[in-house]
mmCIF file of C-alpha atoms and ligand atoms in Angstrom:
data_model
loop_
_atom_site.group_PDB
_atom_site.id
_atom_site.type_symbol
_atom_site.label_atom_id
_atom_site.label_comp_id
_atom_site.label_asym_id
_atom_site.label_seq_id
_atom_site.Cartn_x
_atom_site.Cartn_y
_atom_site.Cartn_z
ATOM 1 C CA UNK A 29 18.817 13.245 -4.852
ATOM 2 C CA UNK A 30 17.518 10.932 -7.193
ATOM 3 C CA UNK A 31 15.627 8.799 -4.665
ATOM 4 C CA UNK A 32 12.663 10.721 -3.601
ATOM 5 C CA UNK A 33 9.991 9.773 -1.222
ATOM 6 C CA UNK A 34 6.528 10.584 -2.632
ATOM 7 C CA UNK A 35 3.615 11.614 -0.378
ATOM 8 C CA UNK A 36 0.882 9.229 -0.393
ATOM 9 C CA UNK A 37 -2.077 9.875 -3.269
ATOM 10 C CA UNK A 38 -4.972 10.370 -0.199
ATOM 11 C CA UNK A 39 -4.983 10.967 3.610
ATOM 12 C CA UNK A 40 -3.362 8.514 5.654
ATOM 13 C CA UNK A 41 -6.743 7.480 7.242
ATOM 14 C CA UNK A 42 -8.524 7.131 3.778
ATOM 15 C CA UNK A 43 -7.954 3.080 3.888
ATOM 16 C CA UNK A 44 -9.432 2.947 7.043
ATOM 17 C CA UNK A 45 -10.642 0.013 8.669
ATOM 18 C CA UNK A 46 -9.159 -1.785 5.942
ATOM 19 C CA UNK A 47 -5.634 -0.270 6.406
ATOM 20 C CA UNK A 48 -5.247 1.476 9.392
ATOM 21 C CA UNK A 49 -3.619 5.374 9.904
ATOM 22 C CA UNK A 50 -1.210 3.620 11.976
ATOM 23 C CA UNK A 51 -0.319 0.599 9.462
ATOM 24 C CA UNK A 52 0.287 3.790 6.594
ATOM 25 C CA UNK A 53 1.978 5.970 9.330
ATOM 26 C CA UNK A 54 5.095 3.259 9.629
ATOM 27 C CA UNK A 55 4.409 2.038 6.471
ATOM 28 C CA UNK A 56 5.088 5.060 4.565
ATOM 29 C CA UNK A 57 6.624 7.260 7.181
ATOM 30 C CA UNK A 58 8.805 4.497 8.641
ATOM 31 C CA UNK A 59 9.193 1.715 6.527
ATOM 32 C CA UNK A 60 9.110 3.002 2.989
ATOM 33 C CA UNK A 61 11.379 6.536 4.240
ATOM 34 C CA UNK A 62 13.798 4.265 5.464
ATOM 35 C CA UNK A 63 14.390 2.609 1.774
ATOM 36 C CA UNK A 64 14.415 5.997 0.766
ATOM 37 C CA UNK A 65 17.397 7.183 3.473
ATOM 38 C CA UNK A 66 19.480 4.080 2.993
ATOM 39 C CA UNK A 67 19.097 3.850 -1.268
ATOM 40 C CA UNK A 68 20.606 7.588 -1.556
ATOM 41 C CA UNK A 69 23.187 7.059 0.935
ATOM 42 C CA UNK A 70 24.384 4.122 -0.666
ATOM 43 C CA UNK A 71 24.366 6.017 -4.494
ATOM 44 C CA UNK A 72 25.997 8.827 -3.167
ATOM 45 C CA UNK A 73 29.098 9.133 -5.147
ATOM 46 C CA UNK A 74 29.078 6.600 -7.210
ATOM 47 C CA UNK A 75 28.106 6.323 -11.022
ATOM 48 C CA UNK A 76 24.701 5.202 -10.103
ATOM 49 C CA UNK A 77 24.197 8.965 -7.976
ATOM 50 C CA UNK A 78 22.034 10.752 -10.727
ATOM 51 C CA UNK A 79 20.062 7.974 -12.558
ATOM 52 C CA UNK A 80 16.073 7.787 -12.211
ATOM 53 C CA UNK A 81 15.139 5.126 -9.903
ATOM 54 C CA UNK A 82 14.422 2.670 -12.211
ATOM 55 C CA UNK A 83 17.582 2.739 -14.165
ATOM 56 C CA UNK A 84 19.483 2.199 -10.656
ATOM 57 C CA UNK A 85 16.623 -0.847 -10.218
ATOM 58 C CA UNK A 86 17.818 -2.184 -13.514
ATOM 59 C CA UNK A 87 21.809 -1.714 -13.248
ATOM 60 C CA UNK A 88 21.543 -2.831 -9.742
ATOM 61 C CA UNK A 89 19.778 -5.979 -9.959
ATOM 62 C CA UNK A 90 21.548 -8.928 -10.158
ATOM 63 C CA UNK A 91 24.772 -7.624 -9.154
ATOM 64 C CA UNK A 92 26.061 -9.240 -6.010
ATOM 65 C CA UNK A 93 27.994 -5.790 -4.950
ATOM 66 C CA UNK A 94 25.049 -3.340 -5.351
ATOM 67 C CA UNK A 95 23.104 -5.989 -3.546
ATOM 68 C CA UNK A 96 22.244 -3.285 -1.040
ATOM 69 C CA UNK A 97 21.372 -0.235 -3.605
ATOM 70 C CA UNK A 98 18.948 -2.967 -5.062
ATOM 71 C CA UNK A 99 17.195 -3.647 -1.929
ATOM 72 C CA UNK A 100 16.781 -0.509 -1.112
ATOM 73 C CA UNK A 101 15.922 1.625 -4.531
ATOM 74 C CA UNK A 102 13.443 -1.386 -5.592
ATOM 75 C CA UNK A 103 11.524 -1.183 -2.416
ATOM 76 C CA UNK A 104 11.459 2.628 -3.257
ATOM 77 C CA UNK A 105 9.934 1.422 -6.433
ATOM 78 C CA UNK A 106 7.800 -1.088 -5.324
ATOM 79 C CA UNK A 107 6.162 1.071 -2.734
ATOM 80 C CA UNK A 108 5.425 3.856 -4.569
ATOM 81 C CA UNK A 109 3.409 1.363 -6.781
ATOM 82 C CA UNK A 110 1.873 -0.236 -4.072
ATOM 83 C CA UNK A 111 0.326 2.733 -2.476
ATOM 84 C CA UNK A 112 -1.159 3.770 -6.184
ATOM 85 C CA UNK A 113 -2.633 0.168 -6.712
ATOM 86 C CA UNK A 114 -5.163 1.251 -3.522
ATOM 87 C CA UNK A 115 -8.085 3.560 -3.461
ATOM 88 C CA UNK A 116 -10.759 4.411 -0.631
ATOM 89 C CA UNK A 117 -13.689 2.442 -1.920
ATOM 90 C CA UNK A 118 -11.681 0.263 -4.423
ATOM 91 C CA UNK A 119 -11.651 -2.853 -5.089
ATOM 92 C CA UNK A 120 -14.416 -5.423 -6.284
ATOM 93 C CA UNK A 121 -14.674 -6.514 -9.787
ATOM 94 C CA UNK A 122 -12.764 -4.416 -12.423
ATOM 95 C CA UNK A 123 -14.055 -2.101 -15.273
ATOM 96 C CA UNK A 124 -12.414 -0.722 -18.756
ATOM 97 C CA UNK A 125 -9.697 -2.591 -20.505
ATOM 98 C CA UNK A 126 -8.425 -4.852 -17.646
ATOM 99 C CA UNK A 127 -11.853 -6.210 -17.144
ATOM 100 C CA UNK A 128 -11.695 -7.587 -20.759
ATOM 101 C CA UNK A 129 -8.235 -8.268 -20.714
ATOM 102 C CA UNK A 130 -8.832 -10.818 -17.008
ATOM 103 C CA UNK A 131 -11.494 -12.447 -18.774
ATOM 104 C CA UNK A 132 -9.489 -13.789 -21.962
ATOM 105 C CA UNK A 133 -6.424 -14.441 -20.257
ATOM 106 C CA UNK A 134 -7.217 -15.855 -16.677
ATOM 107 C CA UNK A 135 -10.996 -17.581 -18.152
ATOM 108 C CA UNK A 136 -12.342 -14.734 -15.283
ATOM 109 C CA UNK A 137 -12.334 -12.662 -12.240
ATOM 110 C CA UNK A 138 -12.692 -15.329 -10.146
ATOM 111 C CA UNK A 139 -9.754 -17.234 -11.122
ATOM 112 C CA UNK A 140 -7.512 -14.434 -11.104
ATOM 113 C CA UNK A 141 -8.670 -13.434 -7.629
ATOM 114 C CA UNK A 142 -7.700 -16.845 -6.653
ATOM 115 C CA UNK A 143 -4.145 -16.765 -8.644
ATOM 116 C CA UNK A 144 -3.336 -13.448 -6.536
ATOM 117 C CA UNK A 145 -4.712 -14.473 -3.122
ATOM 118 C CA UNK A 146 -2.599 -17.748 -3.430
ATOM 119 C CA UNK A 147 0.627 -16.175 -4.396
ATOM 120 C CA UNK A 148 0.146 -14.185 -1.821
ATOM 121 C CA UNK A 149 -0.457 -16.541 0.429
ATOM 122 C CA UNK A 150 2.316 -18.594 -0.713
ATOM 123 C CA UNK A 151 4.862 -16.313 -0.934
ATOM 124 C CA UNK A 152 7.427 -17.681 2.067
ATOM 125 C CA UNK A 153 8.660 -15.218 4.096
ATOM 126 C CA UNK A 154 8.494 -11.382 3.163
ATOM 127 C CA UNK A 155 7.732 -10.307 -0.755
ATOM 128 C CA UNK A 156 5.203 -8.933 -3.274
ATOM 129 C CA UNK A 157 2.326 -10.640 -5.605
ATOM 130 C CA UNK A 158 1.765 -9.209 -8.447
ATOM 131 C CA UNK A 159 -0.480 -8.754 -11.913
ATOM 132 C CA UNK A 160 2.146 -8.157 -15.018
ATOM 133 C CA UNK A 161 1.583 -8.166 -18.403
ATOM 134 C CA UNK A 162 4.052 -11.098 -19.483
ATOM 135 C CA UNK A 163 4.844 -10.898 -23.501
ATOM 136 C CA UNK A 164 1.065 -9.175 -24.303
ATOM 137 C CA UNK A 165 -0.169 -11.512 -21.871
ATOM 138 C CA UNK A 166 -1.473 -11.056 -17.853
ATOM 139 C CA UNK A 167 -0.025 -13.095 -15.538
ATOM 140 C CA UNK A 168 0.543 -13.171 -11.891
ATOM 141 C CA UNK A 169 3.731 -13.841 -10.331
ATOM 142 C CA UNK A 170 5.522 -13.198 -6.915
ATOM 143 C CA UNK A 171 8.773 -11.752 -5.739
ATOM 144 C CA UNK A 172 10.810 -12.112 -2.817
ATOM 145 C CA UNK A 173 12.257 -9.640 -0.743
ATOM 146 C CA UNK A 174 12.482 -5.957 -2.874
ATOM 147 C CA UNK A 175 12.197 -8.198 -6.054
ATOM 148 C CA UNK A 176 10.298 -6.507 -9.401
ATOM 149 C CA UNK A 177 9.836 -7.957 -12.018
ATOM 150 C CA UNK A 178 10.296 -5.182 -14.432
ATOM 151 C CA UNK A 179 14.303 -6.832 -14.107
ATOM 152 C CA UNK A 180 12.562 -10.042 -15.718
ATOM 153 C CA UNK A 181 11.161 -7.997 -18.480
ATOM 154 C CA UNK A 182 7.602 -8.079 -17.477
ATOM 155 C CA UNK A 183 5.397 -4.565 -17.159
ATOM 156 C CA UNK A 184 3.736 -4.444 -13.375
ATOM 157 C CA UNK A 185 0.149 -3.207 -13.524
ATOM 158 C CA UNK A 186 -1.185 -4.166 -9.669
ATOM 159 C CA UNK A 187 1.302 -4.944 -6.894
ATOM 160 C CA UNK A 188 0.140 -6.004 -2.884
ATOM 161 C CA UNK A 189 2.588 -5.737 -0.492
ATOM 162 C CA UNK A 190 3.126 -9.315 1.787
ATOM 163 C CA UNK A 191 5.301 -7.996 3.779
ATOM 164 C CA UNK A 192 4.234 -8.389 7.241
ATOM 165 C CA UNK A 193 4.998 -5.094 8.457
ATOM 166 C CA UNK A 194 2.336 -4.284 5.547
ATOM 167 C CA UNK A 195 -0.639 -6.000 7.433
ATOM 168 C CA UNK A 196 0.457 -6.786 11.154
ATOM 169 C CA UNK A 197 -0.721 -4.042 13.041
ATOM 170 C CA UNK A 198 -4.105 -4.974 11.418
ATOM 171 C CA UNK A 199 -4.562 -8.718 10.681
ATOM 172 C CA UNK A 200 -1.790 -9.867 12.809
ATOM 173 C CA UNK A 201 -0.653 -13.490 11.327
ATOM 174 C CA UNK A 202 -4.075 -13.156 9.123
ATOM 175 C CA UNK A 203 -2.046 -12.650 5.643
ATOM 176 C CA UNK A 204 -4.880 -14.663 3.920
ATOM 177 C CA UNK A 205 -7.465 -11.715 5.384
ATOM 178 C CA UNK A 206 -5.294 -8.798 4.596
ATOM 179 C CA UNK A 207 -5.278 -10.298 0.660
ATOM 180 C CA UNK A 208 -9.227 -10.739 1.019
ATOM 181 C CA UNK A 209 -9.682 -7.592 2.075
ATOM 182 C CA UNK A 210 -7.094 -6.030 -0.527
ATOM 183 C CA UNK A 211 -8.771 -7.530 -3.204
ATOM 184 C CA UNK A 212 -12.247 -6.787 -1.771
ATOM 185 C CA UNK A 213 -11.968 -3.411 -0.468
ATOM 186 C CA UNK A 214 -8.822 -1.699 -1.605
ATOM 187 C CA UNK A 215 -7.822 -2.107 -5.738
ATOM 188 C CA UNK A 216 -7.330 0.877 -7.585
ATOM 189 C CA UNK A 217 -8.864 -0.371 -10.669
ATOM 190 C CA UNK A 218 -8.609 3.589 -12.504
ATOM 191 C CA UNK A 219 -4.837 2.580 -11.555
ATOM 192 C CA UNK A 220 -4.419 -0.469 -13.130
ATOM 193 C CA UNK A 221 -6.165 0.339 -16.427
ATOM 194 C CA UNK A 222 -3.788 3.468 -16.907
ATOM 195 C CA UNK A 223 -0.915 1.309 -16.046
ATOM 196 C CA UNK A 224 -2.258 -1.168 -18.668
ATOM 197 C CA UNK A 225 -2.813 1.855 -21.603
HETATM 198 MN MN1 MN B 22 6.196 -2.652 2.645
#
């Protein structure tokens, strides 16, 4: 099987009250499983069966009859990054290299807390926002759906999931709250700096 689904890197109550045992027990064990399922049934016998995930994110994307091996292997993808980009006790202000590297390229960490929380915010519908490191330099962008935009030739370094069965259980319609609180509470900073190296 070359679709795996990883466990999660602490307890599934360890985001608590920010992200609740029962948001990561769909989330993961429901939601993210089920990208899992679907991806390797949908590689199974074909050329794509024994590639690493994000080869079959690459050869897939873009191609209107793997459509559905996209979907589902880049959700696999972006998941497994999602649940790295959070920590118990995380987020705040950053440290190391990406601390530097916000303040040259967004003018500080206010401004890129504002860039995320507003393509968050603004992403329509379901999708990611994300901090990627754009030709040497950060940027945030967002994706719909299972969009990544490692197809676009950018490296992802911190990912939140806007999905709303990623916050709903918890915030409800509150996405704006959930990204707050992400931001506030949750960013694996250790994460992002290795990312970055
Ligand atoms: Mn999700």
């Amino acid at each position: 099987m070359a679709i795996t689904l990883p466990d999660l890197p602490y307890p599934k109550n360890a985001l608590a009250p920010y992200i609740s045992e029962q948001t990561l027990e769909f989330h993961h064990g429901k939601h993210h499983k089920a990208y899992v399922d679907n991806g390797n049934k949908l590689i199974a016998g074909t050329d794509l069966e024994n590639l690493d995930l994000e080869t079959i994110v690459r050869k897939s994307a873009g191609d209107p009859s793997k459509a559905g091996v996209f979907n589902n292997a880049a959700q696999v993808w972006n998941h497994t990054f999602y649940w790295q980009c959070m920590k118990p006790g995380g987020g705040g202000p950053p440290t190391g290299a990406i601390a530097q590297k916000i303040a040259a390229d967004f003018g500080g960490y206010e401004k890129f807390v504002e860039e995320l929380k507003n393509a968050g915010v603004t992403q329509f519908g379901s999708g990611w926002a994300w901090l990627v490191l754009n030709g040497g330099k950060l940027q945030i962008v967002k994706t719909a759906n299972a969009g990544n935009p490692i197809t676009d030739g950018m490296k992802p370094l911190l990912v939140v999931d806007v999905w709303e069965h990623a916050y709903y259980l918890d915030y409800q319609n509150r996405r704006p709250d959930y990204l707050a609180t992400f931001v506030d509470k949750l960013i694996n900073w250790d994460f992002v700096n290795s990312c970055l190296a």
